[in-house]
PDB file of C-alpha atoms in Angstrom:
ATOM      1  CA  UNK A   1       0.000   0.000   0.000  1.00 85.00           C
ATOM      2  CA  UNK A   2       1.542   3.142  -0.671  1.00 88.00           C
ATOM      3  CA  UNK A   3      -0.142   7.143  -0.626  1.00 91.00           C
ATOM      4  CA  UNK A   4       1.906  10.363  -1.560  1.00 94.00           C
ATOM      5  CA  UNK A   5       1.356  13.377   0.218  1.00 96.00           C
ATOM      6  CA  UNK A   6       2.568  16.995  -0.997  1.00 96.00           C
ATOM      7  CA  UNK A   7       2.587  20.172   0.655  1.00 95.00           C
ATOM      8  CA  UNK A   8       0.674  23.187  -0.613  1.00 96.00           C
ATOM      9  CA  UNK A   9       2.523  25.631   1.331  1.00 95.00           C
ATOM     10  CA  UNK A  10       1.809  27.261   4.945  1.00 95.00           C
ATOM     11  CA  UNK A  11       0.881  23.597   6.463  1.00 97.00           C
ATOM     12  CA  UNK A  12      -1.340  22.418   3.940  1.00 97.00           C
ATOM     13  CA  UNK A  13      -0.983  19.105   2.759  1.00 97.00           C
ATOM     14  CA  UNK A  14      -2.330  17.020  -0.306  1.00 97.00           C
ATOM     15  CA  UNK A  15      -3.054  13.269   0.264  1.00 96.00           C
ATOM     16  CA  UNK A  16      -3.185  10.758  -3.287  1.00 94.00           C
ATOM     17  CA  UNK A  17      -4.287   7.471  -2.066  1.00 90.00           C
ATOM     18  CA  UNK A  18      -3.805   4.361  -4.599  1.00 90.00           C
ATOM     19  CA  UNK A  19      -7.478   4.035  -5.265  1.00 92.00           C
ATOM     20  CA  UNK A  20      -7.038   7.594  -6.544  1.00 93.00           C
ATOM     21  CA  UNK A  21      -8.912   9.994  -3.943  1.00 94.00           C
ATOM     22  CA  UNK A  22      -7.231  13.569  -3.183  1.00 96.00           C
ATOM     23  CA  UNK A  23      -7.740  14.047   1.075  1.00 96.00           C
ATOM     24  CA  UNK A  24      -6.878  17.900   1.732  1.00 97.00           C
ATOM     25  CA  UNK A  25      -4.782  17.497   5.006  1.00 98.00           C
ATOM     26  CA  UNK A  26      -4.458  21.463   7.081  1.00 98.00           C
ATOM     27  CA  UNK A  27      -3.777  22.812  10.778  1.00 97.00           C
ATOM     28  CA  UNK A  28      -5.427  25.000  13.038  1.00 95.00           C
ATOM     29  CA  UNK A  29      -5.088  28.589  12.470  1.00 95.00           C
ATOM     30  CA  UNK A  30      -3.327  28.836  15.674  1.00 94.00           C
ATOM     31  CA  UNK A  31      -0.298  27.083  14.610  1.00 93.00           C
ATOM     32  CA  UNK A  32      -0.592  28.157  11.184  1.00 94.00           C
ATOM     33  CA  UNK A  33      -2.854  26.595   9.050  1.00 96.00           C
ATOM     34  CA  UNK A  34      -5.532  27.468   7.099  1.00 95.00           C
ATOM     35  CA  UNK A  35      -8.004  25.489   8.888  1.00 95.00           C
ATOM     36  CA  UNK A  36      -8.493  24.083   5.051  1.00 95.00           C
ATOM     37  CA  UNK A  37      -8.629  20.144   5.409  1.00 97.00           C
ATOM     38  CA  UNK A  38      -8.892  17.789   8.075  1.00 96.00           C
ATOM     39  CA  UNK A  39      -6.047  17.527  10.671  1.00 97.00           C
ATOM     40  CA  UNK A  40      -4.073  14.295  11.000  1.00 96.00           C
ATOM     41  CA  UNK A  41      -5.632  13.288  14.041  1.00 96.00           C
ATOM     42  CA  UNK A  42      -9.263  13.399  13.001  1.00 97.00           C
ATOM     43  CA  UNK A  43      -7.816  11.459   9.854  1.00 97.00           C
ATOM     44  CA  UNK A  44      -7.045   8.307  12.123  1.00 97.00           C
ATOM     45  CA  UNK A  45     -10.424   8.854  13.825  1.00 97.00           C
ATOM     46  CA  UNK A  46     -11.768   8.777  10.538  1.00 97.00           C
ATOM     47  CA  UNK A  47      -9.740   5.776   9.574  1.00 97.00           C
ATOM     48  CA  UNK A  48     -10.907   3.893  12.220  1.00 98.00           C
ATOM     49  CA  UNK A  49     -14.621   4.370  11.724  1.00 98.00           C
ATOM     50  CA  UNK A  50     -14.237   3.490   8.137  1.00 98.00           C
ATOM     51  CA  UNK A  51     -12.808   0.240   8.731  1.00 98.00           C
ATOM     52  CA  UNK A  52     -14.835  -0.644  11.544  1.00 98.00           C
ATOM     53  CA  UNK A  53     -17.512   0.282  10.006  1.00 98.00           C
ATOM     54  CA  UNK A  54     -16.742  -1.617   6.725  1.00 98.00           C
ATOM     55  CA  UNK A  55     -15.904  -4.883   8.636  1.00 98.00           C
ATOM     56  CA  UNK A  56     -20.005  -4.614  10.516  1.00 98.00           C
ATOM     57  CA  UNK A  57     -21.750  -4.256   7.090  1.00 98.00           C
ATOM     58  CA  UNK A  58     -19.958  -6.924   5.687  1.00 98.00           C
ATOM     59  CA  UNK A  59     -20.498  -9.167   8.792  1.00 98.00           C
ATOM     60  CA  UNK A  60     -24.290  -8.378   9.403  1.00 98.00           C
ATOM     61  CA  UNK A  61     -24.727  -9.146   4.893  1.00 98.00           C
ATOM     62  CA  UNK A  62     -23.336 -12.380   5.630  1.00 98.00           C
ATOM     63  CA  UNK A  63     -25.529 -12.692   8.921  1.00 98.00           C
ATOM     64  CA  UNK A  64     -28.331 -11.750   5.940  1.00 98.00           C
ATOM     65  CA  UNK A  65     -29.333  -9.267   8.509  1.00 98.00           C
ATOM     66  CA  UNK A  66     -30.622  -5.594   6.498  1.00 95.00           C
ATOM     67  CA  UNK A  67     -29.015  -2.885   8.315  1.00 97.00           C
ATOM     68  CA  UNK A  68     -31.247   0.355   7.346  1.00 97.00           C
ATOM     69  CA  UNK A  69     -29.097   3.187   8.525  1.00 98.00           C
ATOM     70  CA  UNK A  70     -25.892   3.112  10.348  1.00 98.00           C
ATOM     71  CA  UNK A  71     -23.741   6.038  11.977  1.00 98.00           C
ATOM     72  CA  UNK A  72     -20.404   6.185  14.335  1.00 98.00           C
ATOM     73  CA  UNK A  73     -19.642   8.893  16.960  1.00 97.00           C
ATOM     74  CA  UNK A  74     -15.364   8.046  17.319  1.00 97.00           C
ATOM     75  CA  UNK A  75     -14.091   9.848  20.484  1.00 97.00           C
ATOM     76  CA  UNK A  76     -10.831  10.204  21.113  1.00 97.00           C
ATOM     77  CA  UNK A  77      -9.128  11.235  24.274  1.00 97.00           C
ATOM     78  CA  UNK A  78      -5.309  12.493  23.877  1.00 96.00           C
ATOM     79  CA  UNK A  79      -2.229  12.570  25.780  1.00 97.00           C
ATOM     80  CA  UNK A  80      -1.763  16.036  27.597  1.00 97.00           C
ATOM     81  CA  UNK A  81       2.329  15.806  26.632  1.00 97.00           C
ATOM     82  CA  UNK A  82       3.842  15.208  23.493  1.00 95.00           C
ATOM     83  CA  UNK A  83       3.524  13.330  21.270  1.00 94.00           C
ATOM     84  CA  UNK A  84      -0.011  13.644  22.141  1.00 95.00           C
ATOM     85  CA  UNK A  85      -1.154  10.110  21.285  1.00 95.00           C
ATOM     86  CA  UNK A  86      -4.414   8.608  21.714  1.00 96.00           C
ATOM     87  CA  UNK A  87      -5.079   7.081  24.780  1.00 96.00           C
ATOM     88  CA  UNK A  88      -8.303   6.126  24.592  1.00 97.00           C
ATOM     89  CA  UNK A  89     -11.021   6.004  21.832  1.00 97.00           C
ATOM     90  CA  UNK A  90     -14.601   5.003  22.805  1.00 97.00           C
ATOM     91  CA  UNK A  91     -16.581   4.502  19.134  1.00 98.00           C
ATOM     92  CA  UNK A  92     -20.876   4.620  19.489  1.00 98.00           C
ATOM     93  CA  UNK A  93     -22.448   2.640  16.470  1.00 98.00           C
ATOM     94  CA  UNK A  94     -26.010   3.716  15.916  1.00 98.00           C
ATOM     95  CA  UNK A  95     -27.821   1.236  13.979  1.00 98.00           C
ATOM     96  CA  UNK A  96     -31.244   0.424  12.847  1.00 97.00           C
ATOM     97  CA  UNK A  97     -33.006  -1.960  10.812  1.00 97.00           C
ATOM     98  CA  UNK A  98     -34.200  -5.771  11.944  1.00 96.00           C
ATOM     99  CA  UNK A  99     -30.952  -6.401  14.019  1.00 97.00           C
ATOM    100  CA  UNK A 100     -31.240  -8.656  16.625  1.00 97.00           C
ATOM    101  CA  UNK A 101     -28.717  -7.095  19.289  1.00 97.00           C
ATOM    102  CA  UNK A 102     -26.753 -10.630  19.839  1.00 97.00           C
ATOM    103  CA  UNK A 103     -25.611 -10.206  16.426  1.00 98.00           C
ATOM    104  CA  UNK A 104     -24.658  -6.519  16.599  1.00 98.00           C
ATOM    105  CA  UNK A 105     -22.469  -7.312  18.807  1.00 98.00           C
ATOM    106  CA  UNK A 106     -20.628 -10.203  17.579  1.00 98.00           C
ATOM    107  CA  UNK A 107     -20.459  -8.289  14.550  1.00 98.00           C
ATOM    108  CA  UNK A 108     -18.676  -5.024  16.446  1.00 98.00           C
ATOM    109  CA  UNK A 109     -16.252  -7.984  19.035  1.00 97.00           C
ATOM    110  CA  UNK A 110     -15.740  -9.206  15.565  1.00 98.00           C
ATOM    111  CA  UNK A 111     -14.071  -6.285  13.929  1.00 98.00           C
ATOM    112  CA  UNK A 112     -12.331  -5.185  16.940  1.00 96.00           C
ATOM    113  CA  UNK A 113     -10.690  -8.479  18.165  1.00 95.00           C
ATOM    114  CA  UNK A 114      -9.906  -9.820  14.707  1.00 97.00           C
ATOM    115  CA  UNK A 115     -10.459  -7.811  11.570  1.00 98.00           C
ATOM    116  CA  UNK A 116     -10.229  -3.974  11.876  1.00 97.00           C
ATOM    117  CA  UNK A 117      -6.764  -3.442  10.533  1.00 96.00           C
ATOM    118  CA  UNK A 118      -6.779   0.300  11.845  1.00 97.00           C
ATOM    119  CA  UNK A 119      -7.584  -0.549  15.272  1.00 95.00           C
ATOM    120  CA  UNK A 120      -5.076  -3.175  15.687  1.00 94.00           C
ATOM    121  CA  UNK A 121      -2.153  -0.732  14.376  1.00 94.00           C
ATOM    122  CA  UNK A 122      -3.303   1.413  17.206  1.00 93.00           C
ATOM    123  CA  UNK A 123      -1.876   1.031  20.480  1.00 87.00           C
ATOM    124  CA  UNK A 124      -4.898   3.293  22.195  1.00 91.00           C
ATOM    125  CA  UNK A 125      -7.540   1.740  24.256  1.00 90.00           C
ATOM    126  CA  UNK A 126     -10.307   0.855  22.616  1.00 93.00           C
ATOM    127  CA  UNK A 127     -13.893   0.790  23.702  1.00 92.00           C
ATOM    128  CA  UNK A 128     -17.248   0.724  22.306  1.00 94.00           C
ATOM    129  CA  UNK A 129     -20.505   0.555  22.686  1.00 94.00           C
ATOM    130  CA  UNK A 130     -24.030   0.542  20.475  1.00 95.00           C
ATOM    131  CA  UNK A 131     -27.774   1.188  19.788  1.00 95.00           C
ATOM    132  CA  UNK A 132     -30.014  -0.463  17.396  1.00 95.00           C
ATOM    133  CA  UNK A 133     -33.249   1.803  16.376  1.00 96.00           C
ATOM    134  CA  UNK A 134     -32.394   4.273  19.135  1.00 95.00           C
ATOM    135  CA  UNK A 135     -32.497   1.799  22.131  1.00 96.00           C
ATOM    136  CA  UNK A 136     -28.983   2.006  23.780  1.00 95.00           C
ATOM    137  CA  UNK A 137     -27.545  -1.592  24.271  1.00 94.00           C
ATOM    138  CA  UNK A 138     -26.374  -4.125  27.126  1.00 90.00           C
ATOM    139  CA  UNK A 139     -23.192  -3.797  26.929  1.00 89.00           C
ATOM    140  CA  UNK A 140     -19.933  -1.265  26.379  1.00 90.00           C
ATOM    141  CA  UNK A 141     -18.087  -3.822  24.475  1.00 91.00           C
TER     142      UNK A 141
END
């Protein structure tokens, strides 16, 4: 896998992935940026949610369970001292559809014990928990 990232100038940054998409990469305007793409930080948020989020679809098709709508909220709690690393990231899915919740959640122990690439290159802890059709779940898995 490889990506190639340019700078623009000031400390904006151009990300090429392989598969072609352009991700504009910026700081805060108090360290000067331009506060014109995402910082690096939410990126790995981002990053995480996507593959997570990737690995439950997939999971609950082959379940041949019909997941209607689906959302994450990814928080991420930092390191007061450089380098600032994550030290813990608690991710909420919100799903709805037909879902029986025993299945949700193999589906999310699934991803984050064996196949979410993103979350096992992290070294943060990492919790989560769920609702299906607005009713919060059991368990903080």
């Amino acid at each position: 896998m490889k990506t190639t990232v340019v700078w623009n100038g000031n400390m904006s940054f151009s990300g090429q992935s392989a598969s072609g998409v352009t991700i504009p990469i910026d700081a805060a305007k108090d360290v000067g940026g331009n506060d014109s793409g995402a910082r690096p930080m939410e990126l790995l948020l981002h990053a995480l949610a996507g593959c997570t989020g990737i690995d439950i679809v997939l999971i609950l098709r082959k379940m041949r369970l019909d997941v209607r709508a689906f959302s994450m909220e990814v928080e991420g709690t930092r390191a007061d001292d450089h380098p600032k690393r994550f030290t813990d990231i608690h991710i909420h899915y919100a799903l709805e559809g037909d879902l029986p919740e025993d299945k949700v959640v193999r589906a999310i122990r699934l991803s984050k014990e064996k196949y979410c690439s993103v979350s096992h290159s992290l070294n943060a802890a990492i919790t989560a928990s769920y609702s299906i059709n607005g009713v919060r779940g059991k368990e903080t898995i």
